[in-house]
Amino acid sequence: MNNESTPLLSVQDLGKDYGGQIGCTDVSFDLWPGEVLGIVGESGSGKTTLLNCLSAQFAPSRGAVIYDTRVEGQRDIFDMSESERRLLMRTDWGLVRQNPRDGLRLGVSAGANVGERLMAIGARNYGEIRAVACEWLEKVEIDTGRIDDQPSTFSGGMQQRLQIARNLVTNPRLMFMDEPTGGLDVSVQARLLDLLRGLVTRLGLSAIIVTHDLAVARLLAHRLMVMKNGRVVEQGLTDQVLDDPQHAYTQLLVSSILQP
Amino acid sequence: MNMSQSQEQADIVEGYNFAYLDEQTKRMIRRAILKAVAVPGYQVPFGSREMPLPYGWGTGGIQVTAGVIGADDTLKVIDQGADDTTNAVSIRRFFARTTGVATTERTKDATIIQTRHRIPERALSEGQILVYQVPIPEALRWLEPRETETRKMHALEEYGVMHVKLYEDIARFGRIATSYDYPVVVNDRYLMRPSPIPKFDNPKMDNMPALQLFGAGREKRIYAIPPYTKVKSLDFEDHPFEIQKWDDCCALCGAKDSYLDEVVMDDEGGRMFVCSDTDYCEDRRTEGHIGPMGTPLAAE
């Protein structure tokens, strides 16, 4: 369907300043359909700022983010009108936040959370919305008997999976994930990673994952970008970067992993 | 002319401008009303004034009425359908004393009807104005706390979240349990809160020949539905909008088509249902309709 020769997302010299401070600067890369890109780096290295600019949460100070839309082909997301951009964000994109409480609507049931995007794009049949919600709860391994429970009664891992289901319900092509496994214990993390890996392969999603956990990056990402002080210091295939780090900071990062 | 009109004739108080507010304020309110009529369902901000009654008692409705009332108008004020409750009596008296206009309890004689929580049962006609008192004008308020965001949602027509609330109702109660202040879409564009009228009254708003004005004093908003405008209550395809129904009829006039209030009679569980619209009930009794507990009106 998609032209194989155009990247899904093309980022050119992107930069974001906070007053005199640099959030991130001189970031350029292409993301191809079906590719998972990991962004790693220490706290304060500009990972989340970059993700927020890419996902149009912030307006960048410089540069362009060009997305290959389904209908009109390549468009700079910051040249779109706000209504076009918001429609894109809730249909073709997904955004999974570190804290599921930021990404979920906590006052309403799990089913309503999953159905919200459908209703936002005009679904008006209760039975159908509910059937789709059930389907997605199954796909993310949440018991469908809990469809009418509030997400606040769910465990952290379930909330995170519910957040993923809520984003995937409109069949997006691009997912942004900010520390999707942060705050979860190791066994729950493993299940979530397994699920994510399965979903990404099965649905042919592209994803940009911000993480400080190199193990997560190795499992999920095809390609890795290492950031420090708002700049990309090294990028390449995940195995290549992790097994043969070139930049001094990447070498430090890789050697800091605890070996149990 | 008739009893109800003459008995309310109060002395006009000295020292106040016509309808209490000064002329500049009334012009400002009229400008807001004109804009509201031009953009049906859109909430127009206005400089709400301090009124001689507390917020929540109808300051918005009073200011709108003061903006549109003229010396030859006839005013009716209802509260929960009744003309004789404290709030209705004091607001009617307020305008009688500050303007000297005629007041009435009869829906068909009134040119302006200020209301809280009901639309009169008798169909309104062209030339009449219905003024609603509104506590919270923003339909998205309990779903989205940020005012900047709700304005953006109105601007971009992003109303999906309202259906999330209705979905939640069905998931929890098996049906849409919202029974008053039921959200509507005006003129296929703006989502609007109809003020806390029962959803029984929602169908009356659709294509109404009278002009409907809404005033929210504390929240400083005016909005409007011009005559003959489409007003649609939100629903799902498989859970369509429904109004309340009663098994009983009105105990006094026998009406089956009006909104009924339940009145507890004693400690043994005795109760009766009566029309909430007192004028409608009286009209029917004058015409000779009698309910199971009613007495012929002529005998009184």
Coordinates of C-alpha atoms in Angstrom, one line a residue:
Chain A
M1 CA 0.0 0.0 0.0
N2 CA 2.5 2.5 1.1
N3 CA 5.3 3.6 -1.1
E4 CA 8.3 1.7 0.2
S5 CA 10.6 4.5 -0.8
T6 CA 9.2 7.2 1.5
P7 CA 9.9 7.1 5.2
L8 CA 6.9 7.2 7.5
L9 CA 8.4 9.9 9.6
S10 CA 11.2 12.2 8.6
V11 CA 12.8 14.5 11.1
Q12 CA 15.0 17.3 9.9
D13 CA 17.3 19.4 12.2
L14 CA 14.8 19.4 15.0
G15 CA 15.5 21.5 18.0
K16 CA 13.7 22.8 21.1
D17 CA 15.0 25.5 23.4
Y18 CA 13.7 26.3 26.8
G19 CA 14.7 30.0 27.0
G20 CA 18.5 29.9 26.8
Q21 CA 18.6 26.2 27.7
I22 CA 18.8 23.6 25.0
G23 CA 16.1 20.9 25.3
C24 CA 17.3 19.0 22.2
T25 CA 19.0 20.1 19.0
D26 CA 20.2 19.0 15.6
V27 CA 18.2 15.8 15.6
S28 CA 17.6 14.3 12.1
F29 CA 16.5 10.8 11.3
D30 CA 14.1 8.8 9.1
L31 CA 11.7 6.2 10.5
W32 CA 10.6 3.6 8.0
P33 CA 7.3 1.7 8.1
G34 CA 7.4 -1.3 10.5
E35 CA 10.6 0.0 12.2
V36 CA 11.0 0.4 15.9
L37 CA 13.4 3.1 17.0
G38 CA 14.7 3.3 20.5
I39 CA 16.0 6.5 22.1
V40 CA 18.2 6.0 25.0
G41 CA 20.2 8.3 27.3
E42 CA 20.5 9.5 30.9
S43 CA 18.0 11.7 32.7
G44 CA 18.0 15.2 31.3
S45 CA 19.5 14.2 28.0
G46 CA 16.5 15.5 26.1
K47 CA 14.8 12.2 25.3
T48 CA 11.3 13.2 26.4
T49 CA 11.6 16.7 25.0
L50 CA 12.4 15.1 21.6
L51 CA 9.5 12.7 21.9
N52 CA 7.1 15.5 22.9
C53 CA 8.2 17.5 19.8
L54 CA 7.8 14.5 17.5
S55 CA 4.4 13.7 18.8
A56 CA 3.3 17.3 18.5
Q57 CA 2.8 17.8 22.2
F58 CA 5.3 20.7 22.0
A59 CA 6.0 23.0 19.1
P60 CA 9.7 22.8 18.3
S61 CA 11.9 25.8 18.1
R62 CA 13.6 24.7 14.8
G63 CA 13.3 22.1 12.2
A64 CA 10.6 20.0 10.6
V65 CA 8.7 16.7 11.3
I66 CA 7.4 15.3 8.1
Y67 CA 4.8 12.5 8.3
D68 CA 3.6 10.3 5.5
T69 CA -0.2 10.8 5.9
R70 CA -2.6 8.1 4.5
V71 CA -4.4 10.5 2.2
E72 CA -2.2 13.4 1.4
G73 CA 1.2 11.9 1.5
Q74 CA 4.1 13.7 3.2
R75 CA 3.2 16.7 5.3
D76 CA 5.0 18.7 7.9
I77 CA 2.9 18.2 11.0
F78 CA 3.4 21.7 12.2
D79 CA 2.1 23.1 9.0
M80 CA -1.2 21.3 9.4
S81 CA -4.2 23.1 10.9
E82 CA -4.8 22.2 14.5
S83 CA -7.9 20.2 13.8
E84 CA -6.0 18.1 11.2
R85 CA -3.2 17.5 13.6
R86 CA -5.5 16.5 16.4
L87 CA -7.3 14.1 14.1
L88 CA -4.0 12.6 13.1
M89 CA -3.0 12.2 16.8
R90 CA -6.1 10.3 17.7
T91 CA -6.4 8.1 14.7
D92 CA -3.1 7.4 13.0
W93 CA -0.9 7.8 16.1
G94 CA -0.8 6.4 19.6
L95 CA 0.9 7.9 22.6
V96 CA 1.7 5.6 25.6
R97 CA 2.8 7.6 28.6
Q98 CA 5.1 6.5 31.4
N99 CA 2.4 6.9 34.0
P100 CA -0.7 5.1 32.8
R101 CA -2.7 7.5 35.0
D102 CA -1.8 10.3 32.6
G103 CA -2.9 8.4 29.5
L104 CA -6.1 6.9 30.9
R105 CA -9.5 8.5 31.8
L106 CA -9.6 7.2 35.4
G107 CA -13.3 8.2 36.1
V108 CA -14.8 5.8 33.5
S109 CA -14.7 2.1 33.0
A110 CA -12.0 0.1 31.0
G111 CA -14.5 -0.4 28.1
A112 CA -15.2 3.4 27.8
N113 CA -11.4 4.0 27.9
V114 CA -10.9 1.7 24.9
G115 CA -14.0 3.0 23.1
E116 CA -13.2 6.7 23.5
R117 CA -11.2 7.1 20.3
L118 CA -13.9 5.2 18.4
M119 CA -16.6 7.6 19.7
A120 CA -14.3 10.5 18.9
I121 CA -14.2 9.6 15.3
G122 CA -18.0 9.1 15.1
A123 CA -18.9 5.5 16.3
R124 CA -22.4 5.8 17.6
N125 CA -23.4 2.2 18.1
Y126 CA -23.0 1.0 21.7
G127 CA -23.0 -2.7 20.9
E128 CA -20.3 -2.4 18.3
I129 CA -18.1 -0.2 20.4
R130 CA -18.4 -2.7 23.2
A131 CA -17.5 -5.6 21.0
V132 CA -14.4 -3.9 19.7
A133 CA -13.4 -3.0 23.3
C134 CA -13.8 -6.6 24.3
E135 CA -11.6 -7.7 21.4
W136 CA -8.8 -5.3 22.3
L137 CA -8.9 -6.2 26.0
E138 CA -8.4 -9.9 24.9
K139 CA -5.5 -8.9 22.7
V140 CA -3.7 -7.2 25.6
E141 CA -4.5 -10.1 27.9
I142 CA -7.0 -8.3 30.2
D143 CA -9.9 -10.5 31.4
T144 CA -13.0 -9.3 29.4
G145 CA -15.1 -9.8 32.6
R146 CA -13.4 -6.6 33.8
I147 CA -14.6 -4.4 31.0
D148 CA -16.9 -2.4 33.3
D149 CA -14.4 -2.0 36.1
Q150 CA -12.7 1.3 36.7
P151 CA -9.0 1.4 35.7
S152 CA -8.1 2.6 39.2
T153 CA -8.9 -0.9 40.4
F154 CA -6.4 -2.4 38.0
S155 CA -2.7 -3.2 38.8
G156 CA 0.0 -1.1 37.3
G157 CA 0.8 -3.6 34.6
M158 CA -2.9 -3.9 33.6
Q159 CA -3.3 -0.2 33.5
Q160 CA -0.3 0.0 31.1
R161 CA -1.8 -2.7 28.9
L162 CA -5.1 -0.9 29.0
Q163 CA -3.4 2.2 27.9
I164 CA -1.9 0.4 25.0
A165 CA -5.2 -1.1 23.9
R166 CA -6.8 2.3 24.1
N167 CA -4.3 3.6 21.7
L168 CA -4.3 0.7 19.3
V169 CA -8.1 0.6 18.8
T170 CA -8.0 2.9 15.8
N171 CA -5.2 0.9 14.1
P172 CA -2.6 3.6 14.2
R173 CA 0.5 3.3 12.1
L174 CA 2.9 5.0 14.6
M175 CA 3.2 4.7 18.3
F176 CA 5.1 6.9 20.6
M177 CA 6.1 5.3 23.9
D178 CA 7.7 7.1 26.8
E179 CA 9.2 4.6 29.2
P180 CA 6.4 2.1 28.7
T181 CA 7.9 -0.3 31.3
G182 CA 9.0 2.3 33.9
G183 CA 7.6 1.7 37.4
L184 CA 6.8 -2.0 36.7
D185 CA 8.5 -4.9 38.4
V186 CA 10.7 -7.2 36.4
S187 CA 8.3 -10.1 35.7
V188 CA 5.5 -7.7 34.7
Q189 CA 7.9 -5.8 32.5
A190 CA 8.9 -9.1 30.8
R191 CA 5.2 -9.9 30.0
L192 CA 4.5 -6.4 28.8
L193 CA 7.6 -6.4 26.5
D194 CA 6.6 -9.8 25.1
L195 CA 3.1 -8.4 24.4
L196 CA 4.5 -5.2 22.8
R197 CA 6.9 -7.2 20.7
G198 CA 4.1 -9.5 19.5
L199 CA 1.8 -6.5 18.7
V200 CA 4.4 -4.6 16.8
T201 CA 5.3 -7.5 14.7
R202 CA 1.7 -8.7 14.1
L203 CA 0.3 -5.2 13.3
G204 CA 3.3 -4.0 11.4
L205 CA 3.5 -0.9 13.6
S206 CA 6.2 1.7 13.6
A207 CA 7.2 2.9 17.0
I208 CA 9.5 5.3 18.8
I209 CA 10.4 4.2 22.3
V210 CA 12.1 6.4 24.8
T211 CA 13.8 4.4 27.6
H212 CA 16.7 4.5 29.9
D213 CA 16.7 0.8 30.1
L214 CA 19.1 -0.7 27.6
A215 CA 17.6 -4.2 28.0
V216 CA 14.2 -2.9 26.9
A217 CA 15.9 -1.2 24.0
R218 CA 17.7 -4.4 22.9
L219 CA 14.5 -6.4 23.1
L220 CA 12.2 -4.0 21.2
A221 CA 14.2 -1.7 19.0
H222 CA 15.6 -2.3 15.6
R223 CA 17.6 0.9 15.6
L224 CA 19.0 2.9 18.5
M225 CA 19.7 6.6 19.0
V226 CA 21.9 7.6 22.0
M227 CA 21.4 11.1 23.3
K228 CA 23.4 13.2 25.6
N229 CA 23.0 16.9 26.5
G230 CA 20.2 17.3 23.9
R231 CA 22.3 15.9 21.0
V232 CA 22.4 12.6 19.3
V233 CA 25.9 11.2 20.0
E234 CA 25.5 7.9 18.2
Q235 CA 23.0 6.0 16.2
G236 CA 22.8 2.7 14.4
L237 CA 21.4 -0.8 14.6
T238 CA 20.7 -1.9 18.1
D239 CA 23.0 -4.8 18.3
Q240 CA 25.8 -2.8 16.7
V241 CA 25.4 0.1 19.1
L242 CA 25.2 -2.1 22.2
D243 CA 27.9 -4.6 21.3
D244 CA 30.4 -2.2 19.7
P245 CA 29.8 1.2 21.1
Q246 CA 31.9 3.9 19.4
H247 CA 31.2 7.1 21.4
A248 CA 32.7 7.4 24.9
Y249 CA 29.3 8.1 26.5
T250 CA 27.7 5.0 24.9
Q251 CA 30.7 2.9 26.1
L252 CA 30.0 4.3 29.6
L253 CA 26.3 3.6 29.3
V254 CA 26.8 0.0 28.1
S255 CA 29.4 -0.8 30.7
S256 CA 27.0 0.5 33.5
I257 CA 24.6 -2.3 33.0
L258 CA 24.5 -4.5 36.1
Q259 CA 25.2 -8.1 35.4
P260 CA 23.2 -10.3 37.8
Chain B
M1 CA -58.0 41.8 32.9
N2 CA -58.0 38.7 35.0
M3 CA -57.4 37.8 38.6
S4 CA -53.8 36.7 38.4
Q5 CA -52.8 39.8 36.6
S6 CA -54.4 42.3 39.0
Q7 CA -53.5 40.7 42.3
E8 CA -49.8 41.0 41.5
Q9 CA -49.8 44.6 40.6
A10 CA -47.1 46.1 42.8
D11 CA -46.0 49.6 43.4
I12 CA -43.1 50.7 41.2
V13 CA -40.1 51.6 43.4
E14 CA -38.5 55.0 42.9
G15 CA -34.8 55.6 42.2
Y16 CA -34.1 52.6 39.9
N17 CA -33.6 52.6 36.2
F18 CA -36.2 50.6 34.1
A19 CA -35.6 46.9 34.9
Y20 CA -32.9 47.7 37.5
L21 CA -29.8 47.6 35.3
D22 CA -28.5 50.8 33.7
E23 CA -28.9 51.4 30.0
Q24 CA -25.2 50.7 29.1
T25 CA -25.3 47.3 30.9
K26 CA -28.5 46.4 29.1
R27 CA -26.9 47.3 25.7
M28 CA -24.0 45.1 26.5
I29 CA -26.3 42.2 27.4
R30 CA -28.3 42.8 24.2
R31 CA -25.1 42.7 22.1
A32 CA -24.2 39.4 23.7
I33 CA -27.8 38.1 23.0
L34 CA -27.6 39.2 19.3
K35 CA -24.3 37.3 18.9
A36 CA -25.7 34.2 20.7
V37 CA -28.7 34.2 18.4
A38 CA -26.4 34.5 15.4
V39 CA -24.4 31.5 16.5
P40 CA -26.9 29.1 17.9
G41 CA -25.7 27.2 20.9
Y42 CA -22.4 29.1 21.2
Q43 CA -21.6 30.4 24.7
V44 CA -21.0 34.2 24.5
P45 CA -19.1 35.7 27.4
F46 CA -20.7 38.8 28.9
G47 CA -19.9 41.2 31.8
S48 CA -22.3 39.7 34.4
R49 CA -23.3 42.2 37.1
E50 CA -23.9 41.8 40.8
M51 CA -27.6 41.4 41.2
P52 CA -29.7 41.8 44.4
L53 CA -29.9 38.1 44.9
P54 CA -27.2 35.4 45.3
Y55 CA -25.5 33.5 42.4
G56 CA -27.4 30.3 41.8
W57 CA -30.8 31.9 42.3
G58 CA -31.2 33.1 38.8
T59 CA -28.9 36.1 38.3
G60 CA -28.2 35.1 34.7
G61 CA -31.8 34.7 33.8
I62 CA -32.7 38.0 35.5
Q63 CA -30.0 39.9 33.5
V64 CA -31.2 38.4 30.2
T65 CA -34.8 39.2 31.0
A66 CA -33.8 42.8 32.1
G67 CA -32.0 43.1 28.7
V68 CA -35.0 42.1 26.6
I69 CA -38.0 43.4 28.6
G70 CA -40.0 46.4 27.4
A71 CA -42.9 48.4 28.9
D72 CA -45.5 46.6 26.9
D73 CA -44.3 43.1 27.8
T74 CA -46.2 40.6 29.9
L75 CA -43.9 38.5 32.2
K76 CA -44.4 35.1 33.6
V77 CA -41.8 33.4 35.9
I78 CA -41.8 29.7 36.8
D79 CA -39.7 27.7 39.1
Q80 CA -39.8 23.9 38.6
G81 CA -43.0 24.5 36.6
A82 CA -44.8 26.3 39.3
D83 CA -45.7 30.0 39.4
D84 CA -46.2 30.2 43.1
T85 CA -42.8 29.1 44.6
T86 CA -40.6 31.6 46.5
N87 CA -38.1 32.1 43.7
A88 CA -40.7 32.6 41.0
V89 CA -42.8 35.0 43.2
S90 CA -39.8 37.1 44.1
I91 CA -38.4 37.4 40.6
R92 CA -41.8 38.3 39.2
R93 CA -42.3 40.9 41.9
F94 CA -38.8 42.3 41.3
F95 CA -39.6 43.0 37.7
A96 CA -43.1 44.2 38.5
R97 CA -41.6 46.8 40.9
T98 CA -38.6 47.9 38.8
T99 CA -40.5 48.0 35.4
G100 CA -44.2 48.2 36.1
V101 CA -44.9 45.6 33.4
A102 CA -47.9 43.4 33.6
T103 CA -47.3 39.9 35.0
T104 CA -49.3 36.8 34.5
E105 CA -49.3 33.1 35.4
R106 CA -50.9 32.1 32.1
T107 CA -48.4 30.7 29.5
K108 CA -50.4 31.9 26.5
D109 CA -50.7 35.5 27.7
A110 CA -47.0 35.9 28.5
T111 CA -44.5 37.5 26.0
I112 CA -41.5 36.7 28.2
I113 CA -41.3 33.6 30.4
Q114 CA -38.3 33.3 32.7
T115 CA -37.9 29.7 33.8
R116 CA -35.9 27.5 36.1
H117 CA -35.9 23.7 35.4
R118 CA -38.9 23.4 33.1
I119 CA -40.4 24.3 29.8
P120 CA -44.2 25.0 30.0
E121 CA -46.3 22.1 28.7
R122 CA -48.4 24.3 26.5
A123 CA -46.6 24.8 23.2
L124 CA -45.1 28.2 22.9
S125 CA -45.8 30.4 19.9
E126 CA -43.9 32.9 17.7
G127 CA -43.2 36.2 19.4
Q128 CA -42.7 34.6 22.9
I129 CA -39.3 34.5 24.6
L130 CA -38.3 31.8 27.0
V131 CA -35.4 32.8 29.3
Y132 CA -33.6 29.9 31.1
Q133 CA -31.6 30.3 34.3
V134 CA -28.4 28.3 33.9
P135 CA -26.1 27.2 36.7
I136 CA -23.3 25.6 34.6
P137 CA -23.3 26.4 30.9
E138 CA -20.3 24.3 29.8
A139 CA -21.6 20.9 28.6
L140 CA -18.1 19.4 28.8
R141 CA -17.3 20.7 32.3
W142 CA -17.3 17.4 34.2
L143 CA -15.4 15.7 31.5
E144 CA -12.7 18.3 30.9
P145 CA -11.7 20.6 33.7
R146 CA -9.6 23.1 31.6
E147 CA -11.6 26.0 30.1
T148 CA -9.0 26.6 27.4
E149 CA -9.4 23.0 26.4
T150 CA -13.2 23.0 26.4
R151 CA -13.2 26.1 24.2
K152 CA -10.8 24.3 21.8
M153 CA -13.0 21.3 21.8
H154 CA -16.1 23.4 20.9
A155 CA -14.1 25.2 18.2
L156 CA -12.9 21.9 16.6
E157 CA -16.2 20.1 17.2
E158 CA -14.6 17.4 19.3
Y159 CA -17.5 16.0 21.1
G160 CA -16.7 12.3 21.3
V161 CA -16.0 12.5 25.0
M162 CA -19.7 13.3 25.7
H163 CA -20.6 9.9 24.3
V164 CA -18.0 8.4 26.6
K165 CA -20.2 9.6 29.5
L166 CA -23.4 8.1 27.9
Y167 CA -21.5 4.9 27.2
E168 CA -20.5 4.8 30.9
D169 CA -24.2 5.3 31.8
I170 CA -25.3 2.3 29.7
A171 CA -22.4 0.1 31.0
R172 CA -23.3 0.9 34.6
F173 CA -27.1 1.1 34.5
G174 CA -28.1 -0.7 31.3
R175 CA -29.6 2.5 29.9
I176 CA -28.8 6.2 29.6
A177 CA -29.4 7.2 33.1
T178 CA -28.9 11.0 32.6
S179 CA -32.4 12.4 33.3
Y180 CA -31.9 16.1 33.4
D181 CA -29.6 18.6 31.8
Y182 CA -29.4 16.1 29.0
P183 CA -26.8 17.2 26.4
V184 CA -28.1 18.4 23.0
V185 CA -26.5 19.4 19.7
V186 CA -27.9 22.7 18.4
N187 CA -28.2 23.3 14.6
D188 CA -25.9 20.3 13.9
R189 CA -22.9 22.2 15.4
Y190 CA -22.6 23.2 19.0
L191 CA -22.9 20.9 21.9
M192 CA -25.1 22.6 24.5
R193 CA -26.3 22.1 28.0
P194 CA -30.1 22.8 28.1
S195 CA -29.9 23.9 31.8
P196 CA -31.3 21.4 34.4
I197 CA -34.6 20.8 32.7
P198 CA -35.8 17.2 32.7
K199 CA -35.0 15.3 29.5
F200 CA -38.8 15.1 29.2
D201 CA -38.6 18.7 28.0
N202 CA -35.8 18.2 25.5
P203 CA -38.0 17.4 22.5
K204 CA -39.9 20.7 23.1
M205 CA -36.7 22.6 22.3
D206 CA -36.5 21.2 18.8
N207 CA -37.9 23.5 16.2
M208 CA -39.7 25.6 18.8
P209 CA -41.4 28.7 17.4
A210 CA -40.4 30.8 20.4
L211 CA -36.9 32.3 21.0
Q212 CA -34.9 30.6 23.7
L213 CA -32.3 32.5 25.7
F214 CA -30.0 31.1 28.3
G215 CA -28.2 33.2 31.0
A216 CA -25.6 32.0 33.4
G217 CA -24.8 34.8 35.9
R218 CA -21.9 33.3 37.9
E219 CA -20.2 31.7 34.8
K220 CA -20.9 34.9 32.8
R221 CA -22.2 33.3 29.6
I222 CA -25.2 33.8 27.4
Y223 CA -26.4 31.4 24.7
A224 CA -29.5 31.1 22.6
I225 CA -31.6 28.9 20.3
P226 CA -33.3 31.0 17.6
P227 CA -36.9 30.1 16.6
Y228 CA -37.3 27.0 14.4
T229 CA -33.8 25.6 15.1
K230 CA -32.9 21.9 15.1
V231 CA -32.1 20.6 18.6
K232 CA -31.0 17.0 18.8
S233 CA -30.5 15.0 22.0
L234 CA -27.4 12.8 21.9
D235 CA -27.8 9.1 21.9
F236 CA -26.5 5.8 20.5
E237 CA -28.1 4.0 17.5
D238 CA -28.9 1.0 19.6
H239 CA -29.9 3.0 22.7
P240 CA -32.0 5.9 21.3
F241 CA -33.0 8.9 23.3
E242 CA -36.1 8.4 25.4
I243 CA -38.2 10.6 27.7
Q244 CA -39.5 9.8 31.1
K245 CA -42.9 8.0 31.4
W246 CA -45.3 7.5 34.3
D247 CA -47.8 4.8 35.1
D248 CA -50.1 7.3 36.8
C249 CA -51.9 10.4 35.5
C250 CA -52.1 13.7 37.2
A251 CA -54.2 13.3 40.4
L252 CA -55.9 16.7 39.9
C253 CA -56.5 17.1 36.2
G254 CA -56.0 13.6 34.9
A255 CA -53.3 14.6 32.3
K256 CA -51.2 11.8 30.9
D257 CA -49.0 13.9 28.7
S258 CA -47.4 16.2 31.2
Y259 CA -44.3 16.0 33.5
L260 CA -45.5 14.8 36.9
D261 CA -44.2 15.6 40.4
E262 CA -44.5 12.9 43.1
V263 CA -46.0 14.3 46.3
V264 CA -45.7 12.2 49.5
M265 CA -49.1 12.5 51.4
D266 CA -48.5 10.7 54.7
D267 CA -46.2 8.4 56.7
E268 CA -48.0 5.3 55.3
G269 CA -46.5 5.6 51.9
G270 CA -49.5 7.4 50.4
R271 CA -48.5 9.5 47.4
M272 CA -50.0 11.4 44.5
F273 CA -48.6 12.6 41.2
V274 CA -49.5 16.1 40.0
C275 CA -48.5 18.2 37.0
S276 CA -45.4 20.1 37.7
D277 CA -46.7 22.9 35.4
T278 CA -49.3 24.5 37.6
D279 CA -50.8 26.7 34.9
Y280 CA -51.3 23.7 32.5
C281 CA -53.0 21.8 35.3
E282 CA -55.3 24.7 36.2
D283 CA -56.2 25.2 32.5
R284 CA -57.2 21.6 32.2
R285 CA -59.3 21.7 35.3
T286 CA -61.1 24.8 34.1
E287 CA -61.9 23.0 30.9
G288 CA -63.6 20.3 33.1
H289 CA -60.9 17.5 33.2
I290 CA -60.8 15.8 36.6
G291 CA -58.2 13.4 37.9
P292 CA -58.7 10.6 40.5
M293 CA -58.2 12.9 43.5
G294 CA -59.4 16.2 41.9
T295 CA -62.5 18.2 42.6
P296 CA -64.4 20.2 40.0
L297 CA -62.8 23.7 39.9
A298 CA -66.2 25.5 39.8
A299 CA -67.1 24.1 43.2
E300 CA -64.2 25.9 45.0

